[in-house]
PDB file of C-alpha atoms in Angstrom:
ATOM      1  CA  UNK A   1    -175.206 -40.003  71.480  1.00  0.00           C
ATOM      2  CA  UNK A   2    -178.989 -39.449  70.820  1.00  0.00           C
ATOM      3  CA  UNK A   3    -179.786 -42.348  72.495  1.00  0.00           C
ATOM      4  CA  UNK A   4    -179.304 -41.023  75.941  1.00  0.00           C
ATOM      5  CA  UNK A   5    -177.183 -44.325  76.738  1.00  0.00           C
ATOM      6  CA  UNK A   6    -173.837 -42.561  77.937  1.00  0.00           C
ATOM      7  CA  UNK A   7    -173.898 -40.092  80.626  1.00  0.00           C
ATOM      8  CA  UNK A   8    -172.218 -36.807  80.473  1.00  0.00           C
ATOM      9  CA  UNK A   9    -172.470 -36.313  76.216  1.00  0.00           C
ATOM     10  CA  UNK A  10    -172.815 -32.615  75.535  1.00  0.00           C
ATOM     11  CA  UNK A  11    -175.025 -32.428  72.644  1.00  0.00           C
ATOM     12  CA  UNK A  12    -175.599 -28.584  72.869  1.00  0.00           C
ATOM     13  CA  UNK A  13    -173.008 -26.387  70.819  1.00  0.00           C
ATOM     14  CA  UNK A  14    -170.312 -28.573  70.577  1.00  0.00           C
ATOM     15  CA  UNK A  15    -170.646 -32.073  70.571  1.00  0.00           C
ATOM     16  CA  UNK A  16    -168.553 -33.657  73.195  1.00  0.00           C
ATOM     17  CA  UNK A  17    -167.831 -37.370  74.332  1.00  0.00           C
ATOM     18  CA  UNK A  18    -166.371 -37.605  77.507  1.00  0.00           C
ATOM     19  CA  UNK A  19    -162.776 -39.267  77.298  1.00  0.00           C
ATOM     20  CA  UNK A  20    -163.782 -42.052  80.193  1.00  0.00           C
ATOM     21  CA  UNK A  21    -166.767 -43.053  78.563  1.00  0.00           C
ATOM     22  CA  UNK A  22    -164.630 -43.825  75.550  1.00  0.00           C
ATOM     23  CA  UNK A  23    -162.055 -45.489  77.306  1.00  0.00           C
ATOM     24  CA  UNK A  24    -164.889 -47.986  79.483  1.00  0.00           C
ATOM     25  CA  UNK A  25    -166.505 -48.710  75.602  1.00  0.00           C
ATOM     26  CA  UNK A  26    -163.345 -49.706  74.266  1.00  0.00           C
ATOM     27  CA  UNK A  27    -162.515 -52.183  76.787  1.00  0.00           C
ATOM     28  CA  UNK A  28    -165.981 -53.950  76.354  1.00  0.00           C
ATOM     29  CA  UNK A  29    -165.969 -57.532  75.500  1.00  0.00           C
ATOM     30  CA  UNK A  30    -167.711 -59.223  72.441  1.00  0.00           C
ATOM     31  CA  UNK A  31    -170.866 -61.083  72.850  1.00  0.00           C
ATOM     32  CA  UNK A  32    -170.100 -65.194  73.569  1.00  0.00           C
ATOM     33  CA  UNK A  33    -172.591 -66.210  71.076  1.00  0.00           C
ATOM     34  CA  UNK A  34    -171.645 -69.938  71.007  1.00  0.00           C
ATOM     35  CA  UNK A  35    -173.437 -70.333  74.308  1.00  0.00           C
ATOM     36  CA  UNK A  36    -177.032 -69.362  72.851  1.00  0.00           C
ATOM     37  CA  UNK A  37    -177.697 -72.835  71.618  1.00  0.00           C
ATOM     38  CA  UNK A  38    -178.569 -71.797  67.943  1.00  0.00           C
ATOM     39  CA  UNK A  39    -176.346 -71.689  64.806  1.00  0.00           C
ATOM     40  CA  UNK A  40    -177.154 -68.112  64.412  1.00  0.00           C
ATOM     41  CA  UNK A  41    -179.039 -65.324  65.883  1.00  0.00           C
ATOM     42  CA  UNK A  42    -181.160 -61.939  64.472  1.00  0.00           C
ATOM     43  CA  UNK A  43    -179.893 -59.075  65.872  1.00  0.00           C
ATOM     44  CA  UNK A  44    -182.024 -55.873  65.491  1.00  0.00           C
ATOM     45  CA  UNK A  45    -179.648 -52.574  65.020  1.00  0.00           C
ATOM     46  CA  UNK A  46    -181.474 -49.526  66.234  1.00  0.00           C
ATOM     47  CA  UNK A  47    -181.198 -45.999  65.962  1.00  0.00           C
ATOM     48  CA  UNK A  48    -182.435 -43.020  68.549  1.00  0.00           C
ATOM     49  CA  UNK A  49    -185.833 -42.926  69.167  1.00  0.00           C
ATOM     50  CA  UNK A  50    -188.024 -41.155  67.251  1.00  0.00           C
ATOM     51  CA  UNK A  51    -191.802 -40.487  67.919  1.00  0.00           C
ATOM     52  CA  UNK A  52    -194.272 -42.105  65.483  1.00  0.00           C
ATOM     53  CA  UNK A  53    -198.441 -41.932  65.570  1.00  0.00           C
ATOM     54  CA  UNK A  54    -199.185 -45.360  65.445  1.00  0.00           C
ATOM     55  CA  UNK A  55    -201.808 -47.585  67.386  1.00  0.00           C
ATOM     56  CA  UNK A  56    -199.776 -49.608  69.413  1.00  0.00           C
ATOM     57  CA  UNK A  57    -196.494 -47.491  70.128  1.00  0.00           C
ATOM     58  CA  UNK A  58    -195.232 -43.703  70.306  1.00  0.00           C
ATOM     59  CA  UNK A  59    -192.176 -44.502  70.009  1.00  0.00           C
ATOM     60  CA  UNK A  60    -189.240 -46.704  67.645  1.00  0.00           C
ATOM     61  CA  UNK A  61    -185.908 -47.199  68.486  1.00  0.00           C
ATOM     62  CA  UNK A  62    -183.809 -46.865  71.750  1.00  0.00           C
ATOM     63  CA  UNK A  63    -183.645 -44.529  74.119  1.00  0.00           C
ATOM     64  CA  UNK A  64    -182.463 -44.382  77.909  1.00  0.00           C
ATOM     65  CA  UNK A  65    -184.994 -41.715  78.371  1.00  0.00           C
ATOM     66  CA  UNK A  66    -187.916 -44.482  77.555  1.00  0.00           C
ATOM     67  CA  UNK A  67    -189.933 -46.804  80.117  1.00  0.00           C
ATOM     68  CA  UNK A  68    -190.316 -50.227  80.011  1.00  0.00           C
ATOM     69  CA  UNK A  69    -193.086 -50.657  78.389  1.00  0.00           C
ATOM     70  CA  UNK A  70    -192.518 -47.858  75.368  1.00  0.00           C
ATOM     71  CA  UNK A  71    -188.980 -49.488  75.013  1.00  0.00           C
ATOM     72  CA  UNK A  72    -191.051 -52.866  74.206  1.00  0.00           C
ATOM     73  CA  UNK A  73    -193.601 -51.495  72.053  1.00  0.00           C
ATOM     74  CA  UNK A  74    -190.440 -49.427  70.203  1.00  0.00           C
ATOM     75  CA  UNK A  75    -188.239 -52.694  69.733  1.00  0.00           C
ATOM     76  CA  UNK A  76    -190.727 -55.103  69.318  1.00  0.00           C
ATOM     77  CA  UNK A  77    -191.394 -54.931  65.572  1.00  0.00           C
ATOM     78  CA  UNK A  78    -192.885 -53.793  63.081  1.00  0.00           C
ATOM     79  CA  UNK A  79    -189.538 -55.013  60.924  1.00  0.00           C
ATOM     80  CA  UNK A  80    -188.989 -56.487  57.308  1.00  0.00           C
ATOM     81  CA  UNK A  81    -187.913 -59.898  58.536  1.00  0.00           C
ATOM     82  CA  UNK A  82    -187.790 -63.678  57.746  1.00  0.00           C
ATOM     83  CA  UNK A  83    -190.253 -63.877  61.474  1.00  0.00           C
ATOM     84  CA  UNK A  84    -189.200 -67.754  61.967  1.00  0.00           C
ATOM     85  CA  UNK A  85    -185.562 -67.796  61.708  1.00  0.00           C
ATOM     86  CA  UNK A  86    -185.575 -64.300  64.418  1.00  0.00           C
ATOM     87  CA  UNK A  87    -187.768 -66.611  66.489  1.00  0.00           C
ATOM     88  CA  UNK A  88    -185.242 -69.756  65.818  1.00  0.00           C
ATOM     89  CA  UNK A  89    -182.187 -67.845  67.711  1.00  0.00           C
ATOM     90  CA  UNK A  90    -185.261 -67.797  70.831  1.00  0.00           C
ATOM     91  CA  UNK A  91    -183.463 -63.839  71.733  1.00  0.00           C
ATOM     92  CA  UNK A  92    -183.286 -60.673  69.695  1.00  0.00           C
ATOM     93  CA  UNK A  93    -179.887 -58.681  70.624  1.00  0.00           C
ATOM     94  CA  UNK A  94    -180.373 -54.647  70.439  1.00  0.00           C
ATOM     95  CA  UNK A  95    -177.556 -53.113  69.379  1.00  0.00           C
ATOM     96  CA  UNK A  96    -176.808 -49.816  69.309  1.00  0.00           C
ATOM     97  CA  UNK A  97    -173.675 -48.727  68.092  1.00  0.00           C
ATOM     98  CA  UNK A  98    -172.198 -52.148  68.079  1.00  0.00           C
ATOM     99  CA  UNK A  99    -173.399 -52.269  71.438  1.00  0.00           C
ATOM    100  CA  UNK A 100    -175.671 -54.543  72.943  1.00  0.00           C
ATOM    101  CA  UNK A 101    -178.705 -52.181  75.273  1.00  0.00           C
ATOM    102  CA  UNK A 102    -181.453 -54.247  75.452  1.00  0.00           C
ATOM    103  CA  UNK A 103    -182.204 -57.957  75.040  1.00  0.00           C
ATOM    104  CA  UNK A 104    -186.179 -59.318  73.672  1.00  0.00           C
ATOM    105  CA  UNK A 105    -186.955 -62.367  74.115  1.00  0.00           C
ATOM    106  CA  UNK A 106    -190.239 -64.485  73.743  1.00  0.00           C
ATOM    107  CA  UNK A 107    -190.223 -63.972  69.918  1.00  0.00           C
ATOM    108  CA  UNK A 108    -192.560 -67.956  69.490  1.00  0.00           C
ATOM    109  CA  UNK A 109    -195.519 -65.366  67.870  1.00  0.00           C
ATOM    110  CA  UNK A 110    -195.968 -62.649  65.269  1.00  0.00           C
ATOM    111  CA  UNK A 111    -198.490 -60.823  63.100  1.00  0.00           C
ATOM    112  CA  UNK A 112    -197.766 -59.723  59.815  1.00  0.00           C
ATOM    113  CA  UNK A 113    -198.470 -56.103  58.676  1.00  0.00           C
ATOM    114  CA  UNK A 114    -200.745 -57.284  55.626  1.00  0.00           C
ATOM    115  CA  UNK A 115    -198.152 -56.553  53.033  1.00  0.00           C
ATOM    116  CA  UNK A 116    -198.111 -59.066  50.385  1.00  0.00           C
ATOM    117  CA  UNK A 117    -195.032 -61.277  49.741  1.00  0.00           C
ATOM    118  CA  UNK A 118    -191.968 -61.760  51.509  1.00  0.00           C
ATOM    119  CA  UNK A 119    -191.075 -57.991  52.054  1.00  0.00           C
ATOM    120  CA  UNK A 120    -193.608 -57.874  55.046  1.00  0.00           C
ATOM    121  CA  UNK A 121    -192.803 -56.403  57.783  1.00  0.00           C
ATOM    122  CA  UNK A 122    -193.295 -58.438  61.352  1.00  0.00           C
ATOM    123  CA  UNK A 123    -194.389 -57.622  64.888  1.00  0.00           C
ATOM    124  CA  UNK A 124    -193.219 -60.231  67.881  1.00  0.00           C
ATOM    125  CA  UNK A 125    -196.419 -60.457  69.663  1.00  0.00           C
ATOM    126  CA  UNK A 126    -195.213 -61.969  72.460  1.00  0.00           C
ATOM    127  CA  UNK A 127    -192.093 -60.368  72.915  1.00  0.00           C
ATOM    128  CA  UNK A 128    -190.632 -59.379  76.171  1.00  0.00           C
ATOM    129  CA  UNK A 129    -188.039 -57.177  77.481  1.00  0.00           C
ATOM    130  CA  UNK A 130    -185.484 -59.118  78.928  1.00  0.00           C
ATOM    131  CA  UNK A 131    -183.218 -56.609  79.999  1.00  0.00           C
ATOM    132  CA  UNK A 132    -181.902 -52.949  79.001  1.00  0.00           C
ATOM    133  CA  UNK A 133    -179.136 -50.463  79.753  1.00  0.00           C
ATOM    134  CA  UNK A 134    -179.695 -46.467  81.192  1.00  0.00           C
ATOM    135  CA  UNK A 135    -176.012 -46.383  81.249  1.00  0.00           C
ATOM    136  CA  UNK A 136    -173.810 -48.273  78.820  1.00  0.00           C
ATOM    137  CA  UNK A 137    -170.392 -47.253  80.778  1.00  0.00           C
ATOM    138  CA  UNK A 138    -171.940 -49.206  83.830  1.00  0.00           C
ATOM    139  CA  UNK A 139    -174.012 -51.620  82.457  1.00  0.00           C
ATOM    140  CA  UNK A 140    -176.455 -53.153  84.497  1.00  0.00           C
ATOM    141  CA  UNK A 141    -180.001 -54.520  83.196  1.00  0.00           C
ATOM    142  CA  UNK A 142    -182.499 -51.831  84.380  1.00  0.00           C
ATOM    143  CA  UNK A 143    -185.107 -54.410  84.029  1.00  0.00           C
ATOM    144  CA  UNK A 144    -186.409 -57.472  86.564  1.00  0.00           C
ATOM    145  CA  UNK A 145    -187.373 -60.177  84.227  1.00  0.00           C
ATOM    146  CA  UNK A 146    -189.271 -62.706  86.023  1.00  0.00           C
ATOM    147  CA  UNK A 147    -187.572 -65.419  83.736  1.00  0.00           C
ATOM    148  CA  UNK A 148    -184.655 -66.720  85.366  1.00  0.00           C
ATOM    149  CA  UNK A 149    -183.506 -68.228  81.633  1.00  0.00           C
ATOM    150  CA  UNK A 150    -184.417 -63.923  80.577  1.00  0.00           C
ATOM    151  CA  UNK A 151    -182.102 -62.756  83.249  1.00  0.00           C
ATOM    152  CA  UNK A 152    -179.064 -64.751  81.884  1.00  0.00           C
ATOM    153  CA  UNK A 153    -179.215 -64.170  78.419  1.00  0.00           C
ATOM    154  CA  UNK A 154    -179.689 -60.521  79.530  1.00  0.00           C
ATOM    155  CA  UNK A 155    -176.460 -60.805  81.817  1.00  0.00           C
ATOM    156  CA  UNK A 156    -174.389 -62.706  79.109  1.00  0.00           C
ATOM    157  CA  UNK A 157    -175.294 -60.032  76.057  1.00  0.00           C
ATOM    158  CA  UNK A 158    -176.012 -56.515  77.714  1.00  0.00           C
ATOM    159  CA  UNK A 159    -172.882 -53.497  77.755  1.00  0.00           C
ATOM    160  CA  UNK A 160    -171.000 -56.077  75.390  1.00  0.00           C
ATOM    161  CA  UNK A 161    -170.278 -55.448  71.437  1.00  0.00           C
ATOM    162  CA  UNK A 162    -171.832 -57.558  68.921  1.00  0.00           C
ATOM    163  CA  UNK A 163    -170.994 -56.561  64.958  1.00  0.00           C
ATOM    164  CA  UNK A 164    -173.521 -56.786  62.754  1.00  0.00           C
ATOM    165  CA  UNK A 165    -173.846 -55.789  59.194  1.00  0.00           C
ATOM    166  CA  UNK A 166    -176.910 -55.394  56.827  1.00  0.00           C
ATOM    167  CA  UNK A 167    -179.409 -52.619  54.937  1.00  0.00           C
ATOM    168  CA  UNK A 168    -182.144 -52.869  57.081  1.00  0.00           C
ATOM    169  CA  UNK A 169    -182.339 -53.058  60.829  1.00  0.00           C
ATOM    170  CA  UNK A 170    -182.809 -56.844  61.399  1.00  0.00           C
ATOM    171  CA  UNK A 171    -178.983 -58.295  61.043  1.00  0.00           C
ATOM    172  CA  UNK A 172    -178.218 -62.975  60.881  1.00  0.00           C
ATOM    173  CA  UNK A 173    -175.169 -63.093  62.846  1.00  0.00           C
ATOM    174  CA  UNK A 174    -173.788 -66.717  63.132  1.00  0.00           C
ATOM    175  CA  UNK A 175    -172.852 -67.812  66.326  1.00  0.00           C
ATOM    176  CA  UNK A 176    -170.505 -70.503  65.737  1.00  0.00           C
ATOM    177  CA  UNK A 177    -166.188 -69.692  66.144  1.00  0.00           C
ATOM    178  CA  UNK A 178    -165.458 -71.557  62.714  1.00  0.00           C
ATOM    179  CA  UNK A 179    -167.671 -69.003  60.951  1.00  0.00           C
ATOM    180  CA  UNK A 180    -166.767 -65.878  63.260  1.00  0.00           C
ATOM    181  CA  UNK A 181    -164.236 -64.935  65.674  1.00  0.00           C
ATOM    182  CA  UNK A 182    -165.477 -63.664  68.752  1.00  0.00           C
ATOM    183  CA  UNK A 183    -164.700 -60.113  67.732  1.00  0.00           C
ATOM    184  CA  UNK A 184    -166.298 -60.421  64.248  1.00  0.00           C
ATOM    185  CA  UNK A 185    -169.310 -62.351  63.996  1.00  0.00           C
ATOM    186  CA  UNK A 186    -170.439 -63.731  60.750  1.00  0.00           C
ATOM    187  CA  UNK A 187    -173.679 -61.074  59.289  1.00  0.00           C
ATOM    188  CA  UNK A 188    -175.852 -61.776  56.081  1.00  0.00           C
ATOM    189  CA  UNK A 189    -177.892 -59.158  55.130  1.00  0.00           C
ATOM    190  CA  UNK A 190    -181.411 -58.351  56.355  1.00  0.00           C
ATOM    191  CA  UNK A 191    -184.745 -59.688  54.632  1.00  0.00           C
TER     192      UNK A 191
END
């Protein structure tokens, strides 16, 4: 509800969720995640933005509310992550909710933070914003990528559900059927 994401939530007094927003979210499909071309992808699982005084962003997590360029900044890392095998699925799923709002791509470089060892946490340097949702009852990408190969994988995951499980934000979901159904994905934990 923080997020912005469904049109006509009440969040003053009384919390209320309108009943046709809830119907149009339960009809959503799964994510097809056999047609990616990888055996599994990362998916990052964010919460409601929340303003942070940092270099290089104001902002983490998703929010309707947020332009293009703040969304990017918010989604595009600093996260405790294994950075090649989120680059190996070549897109990073944002899910809110079980929902898929925005779609990053161009994940080939990172930076570490500095921390020593394998807890580091990872920024996508190259990372672009594929596509994103203002209104997950009617999704449509808010975005233009300039990628033609962007604008698909944006149109194939955006508005749909994609389950993910794990104790950070960065969830491995598998993409193959034998592993998954298309409801239920396959998670591991985060790194």
């Amino acid at each position: 509800m923080a997020t912005g994401v469904v049109p006509g939530v009440r969040d003053t007094g009384r919390q209320v969720f309108p009943l046709a927003a809830l119907q149009q979210l339960q009809t959503r499909p799964a994510a097809d995640l056999t047609v990616l071309g990888a055996s599994e992808v990362a998916v990052l699982r964010s919460d409601a933005p929340a303003k942070v005084e940092e270099p290089d962003r104001e902002w983490i997590g998703f929010g309707a509310g947020l332009d293009e360029a703040q969304l990017l900044a918010s989604l595009s890392g600093w996260w405790r992550c294994d950075p090649a095998r989120v680059a190996a699925g070549g897109v990073l799923p944002v899910t809110v909710a079980g929902f898929v709002v925005a779609v990053l791509t161009g994940l080939t470089e990172w930076e570490a933070d500095g921390t020593v060892g394998t807890a580091g946490r990872y920024r996508f340097t190259k990372a672009r914003l594929a596509g994103y949702l203002s209104d997950l009852t009617a999704p449509v990408n808010a975005a233009d990528p300039a990628d033609p190969q962007d604008a698909r994988l944006a149109g194939l995951l955006l508005g749909t559900r994609l389950a993910s499980v794990s104790g950070g934000p960065i969830a491995y979901v598998t993409t193959s059927p034998t592993t998954g159904t298309a409801d239920q994905p396959t998670a591991t934990e985060g790194e």
